[in-house]
Amino acid sequence: MTINQVELKECFSLFATGVMIATTNVEGKNYGLTINSFSSVSMDPPLCLFSIGSESYNLDFFKKSKSFALNILSTDQLGLAKDFAAHNCSSKWNKESFNISGEGNPIFTNSNGYLECTKHQVIEAGDHHIFIGEVVDCGKLSDGDGLVYYKGGFC
């Protein structure tokens, strides 16, 4: 049976997801992208996952890195989410303040929270790569409302 990809995409869009920015640092340079493909995996050991499209500019950098941070966005960070979703936004790192974590990854100070992970496993699956990370640090940074992605848009 062949699945109609337009219908499949529409069905996928009916599931509301939280929005994050995944960040990493390779050879002293920061990289990041907006994601909505997050899931907790395990409490013992503490594992979570997200995915990156196989055609993404950022894929090779995340594959090279040993760790990454997942910044949990608030509704106040809509502009930041849009900038990090754009392929060629050269000023995205100048939009909000961030600190560098113990693992060397950018963590946006205005985020609701963050998860910092060491890379546990990368799995190629279809047209994406799934990054499984072991959480080595996490924290709540604010009480803002979470930014959500639903029916192809932010809300």
N, CA, C and O of each residue as an XYZ file, in Angstrom:
620
protein
N       0.844     -1.194      0.000
C       0.000      0.000      0.000
C       0.877      1.241      0.000
O       1.813      1.345      0.793
N       0.581      2.167     -0.875
C       1.315      3.422     -0.953
C       0.564      4.489     -0.164
O      -0.639      4.687     -0.339
N       1.295      5.162      0.700
C       0.717      6.230      1.514
C       0.800      7.541      0.739
O       1.851      7.876      0.192
N      -0.286      8.267      0.692
C      -0.310      9.588      0.087
C       0.453     10.534      1.021
O       0.031     10.767      2.153
N       1.575     11.074      0.542
C       2.427     11.886      1.405
C       1.780     13.199      1.845
O       2.081     13.699      2.929
N       0.911     13.753      1.033
C       0.200     14.977      1.429
C      -0.725     14.666      2.609
O      -0.758     15.406      3.592
N      -1.462     13.581      2.502
C      -2.354     13.178      3.598
C      -1.566     12.818      4.852
O      -1.968     13.159      5.964
N      -0.443     12.127      4.669
C       0.391     11.756      5.812
C       0.910     12.997      6.534
O       0.855     13.080      7.761
N       1.413     13.960      5.762
C       1.915     15.200      6.368
C       0.800     15.922      7.128
O       1.030     16.450      8.216
N      -0.400     15.944      6.558
C      -1.530     16.580      7.235
C      -1.862     15.849      8.536
O      -2.126     16.486      9.555
N      -1.849     14.543      8.505
C      -2.127     13.779      9.731
C      -1.054     14.013     10.787
O      -1.364     14.200     11.963
N       0.223     14.002     10.361
C       1.298     14.290     11.313
C       1.106     15.669     11.947
O       1.388     15.849     13.131
N       0.632     16.639     11.170
C       0.503     18.009     11.673
C      -0.601     18.157     12.715
O      -0.664     19.170     13.411
N      -1.461     17.167     12.826
C      -2.545     17.221     13.810
C      -2.064     16.919     15.224
O      -2.807     17.101     16.189
N      -0.843     16.465     15.344
C      -0.269     16.183     16.658
C       0.537     17.395     17.108
O       1.590     17.687     16.540
N       0.056     18.095     18.115
C       0.756     19.275     18.629
C       2.032     18.844     19.341
O       2.033     17.895     20.125
N       3.117     19.557     19.056
C       4.399     19.239     19.681
C       5.019     20.492     20.274
O       4.746     21.607     19.828
N       5.844     20.300     21.268
C       6.637     21.387     21.809
C       7.744     21.749     20.836
O       8.081     20.973     19.941
N       8.304     22.930     21.020
C       9.348     23.420     20.122
C      10.624     23.655     20.921
O      10.602     24.211     22.020
N      11.728     23.218     20.340
C      13.043     23.374     20.959
C      14.022     23.890     19.919
O      13.758     23.854     18.717
N      15.143     24.365     20.401
C      16.286     24.615     19.529
C      17.394     23.689     20.019
O      17.822     23.761     21.170
N      17.848     22.817     19.119
C      18.981     21.954     19.409
C      20.245     22.728     19.062
O      20.337     23.323     17.988
N      21.223     22.723     19.969
C      22.471     23.445     19.748
C      23.656     22.529     20.000
O      23.575     21.569     20.766
N      24.740     22.846     19.344
C      25.995     22.137     19.570
C      27.139     23.070     19.217
O      26.924     24.159     18.685
N      28.348     22.638     19.513
C      29.533     23.410     19.179
C      30.560     22.454     18.602
O      30.884     21.433     19.208
N      31.073     22.796     17.423
C      32.099     21.996     16.772
C      33.262     22.919     16.430
O      33.102     23.901     15.706
N      34.426     22.590     16.959
C      35.643     23.344     16.687
C      35.465     24.834     16.949
O      35.921     25.673     16.172
N      34.794     25.153     18.057
C      34.636     26.540     18.475
C      33.540     27.322     17.791
O      33.414     28.524     18.022
N      32.733     26.672     16.948
C      31.646     27.364     16.263
C      30.308     26.757     16.682
O      30.155     25.538     16.751
N      29.335     27.643     16.960
C      28.000     27.211     17.378
C      27.127     26.864     16.182
O      27.185     27.515     15.138
N      26.319     25.831     16.354
C      25.345     25.410     15.348
C      24.035     25.129     16.065
O      24.028     24.724     17.227
N      22.922     25.348     15.362
C      21.634     25.076     15.975
C      20.516     25.089     14.969
O      20.632     25.666     13.888
N      19.416     24.435     15.345
C      18.232     24.396     14.496
C      16.999     24.174     15.354
O      17.059     23.577     16.428
N      15.880     24.672     14.847
C      14.592     24.491     15.512
C      14.114     23.071     15.252
O      14.179     22.576     14.127
N      13.630     22.422     16.314
C      13.119     21.053     16.200
C      11.775     20.944     16.903
O      11.465     21.711     17.814
N      10.989     19.978     16.462
C       9.766     19.639     17.192
C       9.630     18.117     17.289
O       8.559     17.592     17.592
N      10.736     17.426     17.024
C      10.746     15.967     17.033
C      11.466     15.453     18.269
O      12.510     14.812     18.152
N      10.934     15.717     19.433
C      11.562     15.333     20.696
C      10.737     14.262     21.395
O       9.509     14.247     21.310
N      11.432     13.368     22.087
C      10.752     12.408     22.951
C      11.692     11.981     24.063
O      12.894     11.819     23.851
N      11.131     11.801     25.248
C      11.905     11.147     26.298
C      11.958      9.667     25.941
O      11.024      9.139     25.337
N      13.036      9.003     26.308
C      13.219      7.595     25.968
C      13.287      6.735     27.220
O      12.621      5.703     27.302
N      14.090      7.156     28.198
C      14.346      6.324     29.367
C      14.721      7.195     30.559
O      15.349      8.242     30.398
N      14.337      6.762     31.743
C      14.763      7.450     32.965
C      16.054      6.845     33.514
O      16.819      7.537     34.186
N      16.307      5.568     33.238
C      17.489      4.894     33.758
C      18.071      3.965     32.709
O      17.611      2.830     32.588
N      19.057      4.399     31.951
C      19.728      5.694     32.033
C      18.845      6.801     31.458
O      17.912      6.519     30.706
N      19.132      8.057     31.804
C      18.303      9.169     31.320
C      18.581      9.465     29.839
O      19.602     10.066     29.503
N      17.669      9.040     28.964
C      17.845      9.203     27.533
C      16.683      9.968     26.917
O      15.544      9.855     27.369
N      16.977     10.744     25.886
C      15.948     11.420     25.095
C      16.409     11.416     23.643
O      17.551     11.071     23.343
N      15.507     11.805     22.746
C      15.870     11.799     21.329
C      15.243     12.967     20.595
O      14.254     13.553     21.036
N      15.850     13.286     19.460
C      15.286     14.219     18.487
C      15.813     13.804     17.125
O      16.737     12.996     17.036
N      15.232     14.349     16.062
C      15.703     13.964     14.733
C      16.045     15.193     13.899
O      15.535     16.293     14.115
N      16.937     14.953     12.931
C      17.370     15.976     11.981
C      17.208     15.390     10.586
O      17.601     14.251     10.333
N      16.630     16.167      9.687
C      16.482     15.739      8.303
C      17.837     15.460      7.667
O      18.808     16.176      7.913
N      17.893     14.424      6.854
C      19.152     14.016      6.228
C      19.721     15.062      5.295
O      20.912     15.019      4.988
N      18.906     16.009      4.832
C      19.377     17.071      3.944
C      19.728     18.350      4.706
O      20.103     19.348      4.090
N      19.611     18.335      6.024
C      19.856     19.535      6.826
C      21.319     19.952      6.787
O      22.224     19.120      6.859
N      21.526     21.241      6.674
C      22.867     21.837      6.748
C      23.554     21.456      8.060
O      24.772     21.279      8.093
N      22.784     21.330      9.135
C      23.335     21.093     10.466
C      23.701     19.639     10.748
O      24.408     19.364     11.718
N      23.244     18.719      9.937
C      23.402     17.294     10.243
C      24.851     16.904     10.502
O      25.145     16.276     11.520
N      25.749     17.258      9.614
C      27.147     16.842      9.782
C      27.769     17.386     11.064
O      28.592     16.713     11.684
N      27.384     18.598     11.467
C      27.933     19.177     12.688
C      27.445     18.424     13.918
O      28.221     18.176     14.841
N      26.171     18.059     13.940
C      25.658     17.287     15.065
C      26.244     15.874     15.073
O      26.440     15.292     16.140
N      26.521     15.327     13.907
C      27.156     14.009     13.852
C      28.598     14.073     14.367
O      29.064     13.120     14.990
N      29.309     15.174     14.118
C      30.693     15.331     14.568
C      30.791     15.623     16.062
O      31.780     15.254     16.696
N      29.792     16.274     16.629
C      29.868     16.698     18.016
C      29.722     15.516     18.970
O      29.184     14.468     18.614
N      30.209     15.711     20.174
C      30.095     14.683     21.213
C      28.898     14.933     22.124
O      28.499     14.062     22.897
N      28.328     16.139     22.023
C      27.216     16.493     22.906
C      26.332     17.529     22.230
O      26.684     18.092     21.194
N      25.169     17.769     22.841
C      24.246     18.779     22.335
C      23.347     19.232     23.473
O      23.214     18.549     24.488
N      22.730     20.395     23.289
C      21.758     20.916     24.248
C      20.421     21.079     23.537
O      20.374     21.414     22.353
N      19.353     20.843     24.254
C      17.996     21.045     23.755
C      17.374     22.149     24.591
O      17.109     21.968     25.779
N      17.142     23.295     23.959
C      16.564     24.462     24.613
C      15.051     24.413     24.451
O      14.547     24.462     23.329
N      14.325     24.318     25.550
C      12.865     24.226     25.544
C      12.307     25.643     25.471
O      12.477     26.429     26.403
N      11.641     25.970     24.364
C      11.269     27.358     24.094
C       9.940     27.776     24.715
O       9.021     26.977     24.893
N       9.886     29.064     25.035
C       8.651     29.693     25.506
C       7.990     30.432     24.346
O       8.601     30.643     23.299
N       6.748     30.815     24.546
C       6.037     31.569     23.506
C       6.732     32.898     23.203
O       6.597     33.429     22.101
N       7.469     33.436     24.169
C       8.213     34.679     23.955
C       9.373     34.494     22.980
O       9.967     35.479     22.542
N       9.705     33.252     22.634
C      10.839     32.984     21.764
C      10.413     32.587     20.341
O      11.164     31.931     19.620
N       9.219     32.989     19.959
C       8.721     32.675     18.622
C       9.679     33.164     17.536
O       9.975     32.422     16.599
N      10.159     34.378     17.647
C      11.082     34.925     16.653
C      12.365     34.116     16.572
O      12.885     33.882     15.481
N      12.876     33.691     17.712
C      14.086     32.878     17.743
C      13.839     31.537     17.061
O      14.681     31.060     16.300
N      12.684     30.929     17.331
C      12.338     29.654     16.688
C      12.297     29.807     15.174
O      12.799     28.953     14.444
N      11.701     30.890     14.706
C      11.626     31.126     13.256
C      13.016     31.345     12.664
O      13.315     30.838     11.582
N      13.863     32.094     13.363
C      15.212     32.341     12.863
C      16.020     31.049     12.760
O      16.737     30.838     11.781
N      15.905     30.191     13.761
C      16.672     28.940     13.741
C      16.047     27.896     12.819
O      16.685     26.892     12.502
N      14.812     28.123     12.387
C      14.190     27.248     11.389
C      14.589     27.661      9.975
O      14.516     26.854      9.048
N      15.009     28.909      9.808
C      15.417     29.413      8.488
C      16.792     28.861      8.120
O      17.650     28.679      8.983
N      16.987     28.603      6.858
C      18.245     28.024      6.411
C      19.385     29.030      6.383
O      20.533     28.661      6.629
N      19.097     30.281      6.092
C      20.159     31.275      5.936
C      19.899     32.521      6.767
O      19.796     33.624      6.230
N      19.794     32.344      8.066
C      19.627     33.505      8.945
C      20.948     33.734      9.667
O      21.216     33.113     10.695
N      21.759     34.612      9.134
C      23.110     34.816      9.667
C      23.118     35.508     11.027
O      24.110     35.415     11.750
N      22.042     36.196     11.392
C      22.035     36.944     12.652
C      21.362     36.185     13.799
O      21.156     36.757     14.869
N      21.020     34.921     13.600
C      20.250     34.202     14.619
C      20.970     34.091     15.962
O      20.313     34.042     17.002
N      22.283     34.051     15.966
C      23.013     33.943     17.234
C      23.089     35.279     17.969
O      23.557     35.326     19.107
N      22.641     36.359     17.344
C      22.666     37.682     17.974
C      21.312     38.095     18.528
O      21.188     39.204     19.047
N      20.292     37.246     18.438
C      18.920     37.604     18.818
C      18.664     37.525     20.314
O      17.924     38.348     20.853
N      19.258     36.555     20.994
C      19.039     36.358     22.437
C      20.344     35.968     23.096
O      21.238     35.398     22.471
N      20.428     36.290     24.374
C      21.641     35.913     25.100
C      21.638     34.415     25.375
O      20.589     33.789     25.525
N      22.830     33.870     25.436
C      22.989     32.463     25.773
C      24.269     32.289     26.570
O      25.196     33.095     26.483
N      24.296     31.223     27.346
C      25.490     30.835     28.080
C      26.046     29.575     27.441
O      25.328     28.839     26.763
N      27.316     29.337     27.660
C      27.936     28.110     27.194
C      27.962     27.128     28.366
O      28.450     27.442     29.452
N      27.433     25.952     28.120
C      27.291     24.931     29.155
C      28.624     24.262     29.472
O      29.645     24.538     28.841
N      28.588     23.392     30.448
C      29.770     22.622     30.812
C      30.289     21.755     29.687
O      31.490     21.497     29.608
N      29.408     21.302     28.817
C      29.795     20.495     27.663
C      30.153     21.362     26.458
O      30.552     20.838     25.418
N      30.011     22.700     26.590
C      30.392     23.611     25.514
C      29.281     23.995     24.560
O      29.551     24.541     23.490
N      28.026     23.721     24.927
C      26.888     23.993     24.046
C      26.136     25.251     24.458
O      26.038     25.548     25.649
N      25.602     25.996     23.490
C      24.813     27.190     23.809
C      23.474     26.833     24.465
O      22.748     25.955     23.999
N      23.172     27.537     25.557
C      21.878     27.412     26.234
C      21.290     28.814     26.342
O      21.865     29.689     26.990
N      20.139     29.020     25.702
C      19.501     30.338     25.691
C      18.929     30.650     27.072
O      18.180     29.855     27.639
N      19.290     31.815     27.602
C      18.926     32.164     28.971
C      17.436     32.441     29.139
O      16.922     32.352     30.254
N      16.728     32.777     28.053
C      15.285     33.049     28.148
C      14.417     31.820     27.908
O      13.191     31.931     27.892
N      15.018     30.664     27.723
C      14.247     29.443     27.497
C      13.532     29.011     28.769
O      13.905     29.414     29.871
N      12.504     28.188     28.606
C      11.831     27.624     29.783
C      12.734     26.645     30.512
O      12.658     26.514     31.734
N      13.580     25.964     29.776
C      14.490     24.996     30.369
C      15.401     24.417     29.306
O      15.359     24.809     28.140
N      16.218     23.484     29.731
C      17.168     22.862     28.805
C      17.489     21.443     29.254
O      17.336     21.089     30.423
N      17.927     20.663     28.317
C      18.474     19.327     28.556
C      19.823     19.298     27.854
O      19.903     19.594     26.662
N      20.863     18.953     28.562
C      22.164     18.804     27.915
C      22.514     17.326     27.889
O      22.378     16.617     28.886
N      22.967     16.879     26.724
C      23.170     15.452     26.506
C      24.520     15.159     25.881
O      25.031     15.940     25.078
N      25.089     14.028     26.257
C      26.189     13.476     25.489
C      25.570     12.537     24.463
O      24.552     11.893     24.719
N      26.198     12.474     23.312
C      25.645     11.652     22.239
C      25.767     10.177     22.614
O      26.860      9.686     22.896
N      24.639      9.483     22.613
C      24.575      8.069     22.960
C      24.553      7.201     21.706
O      25.249      6.188     21.627
N      23.741      7.610     20.722
C      23.599      6.828     19.500
C      22.969      7.693     18.414
O      22.160      8.573     18.708
N      23.336      7.447     17.169
C      22.704      8.090     16.021
C      22.215      6.974     15.108
O      22.961      6.057     14.763
N      20.948      7.070     14.726
C      20.333      6.041     13.889
C      19.802      6.704     12.625
O      19.034      7.664     12.694
N      20.209      6.193     11.481
C      19.652      6.669     10.218
C      18.320      5.968     10.006
O      18.251      4.739     10.025
N      17.269      6.742      9.805
C      15.925      6.181      9.652
C      15.174      6.961      8.581
O      14.797      8.112      8.800
N      14.957      6.346      7.436
C      14.261      7.031      6.353
C      15.016      8.268      5.930
O      16.215      8.212      5.660
N      14.306      9.400      5.872
C      14.934     10.645      5.434
C      15.406     11.513      6.602
O      15.591     12.720      6.445
N      15.601     10.901      7.770
C      16.082     11.611      8.959
C      17.161     10.799      9.675
O      17.363      9.617      9.396
N      17.838     11.457     10.592
C      18.760     10.809     11.520
C      18.222     11.061     12.922
O      17.895     12.196     13.269
N      18.132     10.025     13.715
C      17.643     10.121     15.091
C      18.848     10.195     16.023
O      19.714      9.321     16.011
N      18.887     11.243     16.822
C      19.958     11.436     17.799
C      19.428     11.078     19.179
O      18.495     11.706     19.681
N      20.022     10.077     19.778
C      19.682      9.687     21.144
C      20.793     10.213     22.037
O      21.973      9.943     21.811
N      20.399     10.967     23.053
C      21.376     11.549     23.960
C      21.151     11.101     25.383
O      20.019     10.861     25.805
N      22.240     10.991     26.119
C      22.144     10.725     27.558
C      22.194     12.061     28.284
O      23.159     12.813     28.152
N      21.165     12.345     29.037
C      21.062     13.627     29.733
C      22.110     13.679     30.845
O      22.133     12.828     31.735
N      22.980     14.697     30.779
C      24.015     14.887     31.795
C      23.755     16.127     32.646
O      24.372     16.308     33.696
N      22.841     16.977     32.190
C      22.462     18.173     32.953
C      21.108     18.640     32.427
O      20.780     18.437     31.258
N      20.346     19.255     33.286
C      19.061     19.820     32.880
C      18.681     20.898     33.876
O      19.224     20.956     34.980
N      17.747     21.751     33.483
C      17.330     22.790     34.399
C      16.127     23.554     33.895
O      15.895     23.680     32.692
N      15.377     24.055     34.841
C      14.245     24.940     34.559
C      14.771     26.364     34.649
O      15.444     26.723     35.615
N      14.462     27.185     33.629
C      14.955     28.553     33.601
C      13.851     29.591     33.775
O      14.113     30.698     34.246
N      12.613     29.243     33.399
C      11.514     30.192     33.564
C      10.190     29.439     33.618
O      10.136     28.223     33.434
N       9.124     30.193     33.875
C       7.776     29.630     33.955
C       6.914     30.029     32.768
O       5.688     29.987     32.863
N       7.516     30.410     31.666
C       6.751     30.861     30.504
C       5.908     29.751     29.902
O       6.150     28.568     30.141
N       4.912     30.149     29.117
C       4.119     29.172     28.376
C       4.981     28.577     27.284
O       5.772     29.281     26.655
N       4.831     27.277     27.054
C       5.627     26.587     26.058
C       5.192     26.911     24.640
O       3.999     27.018     24.358
N       6.163     27.066     23.748
C       5.891     27.280     22.330
C       5.498     25.940     21.715
O       6.150     24.923     21.953
N       4.423     25.948     20.918
C       3.857     24.724     20.351
C       3.815     24.849     18.829
O       3.630     25.936     18.281
N       3.993     23.698     18.159
C       3.872     23.617     16.715
C       2.665     22.733     16.405
O       2.582     21.600     16.880
N       1.712     23.264     15.592
C       0.468     22.548     15.331
C      -0.064     22.954     13.964
O      -0.106     24.140     13.636
N      -0.463     21.986     13.180
C      -1.016     22.207     11.828
C      -0.094     23.090     10.974
O      -0.555     23.973     10.250
N       1.205     22.833     11.074
C       2.155     23.531     10.203
C       2.531     24.928     10.653
O       3.144     25.674      9.888
N       2.177     25.305     11.886
C       2.525     26.645     12.362
C       2.774     26.682     13.854
O       2.411     25.761     14.586
N       3.395     27.755     14.289
C       3.673     27.960     15.719
C       2.440     28.521     16.402
O       1.699     29.310     15.815
N       2.226     28.116     17.630
C       1.130     28.688     18.423
C       1.450     28.580     19.902
O       0.654     29.004     20.739
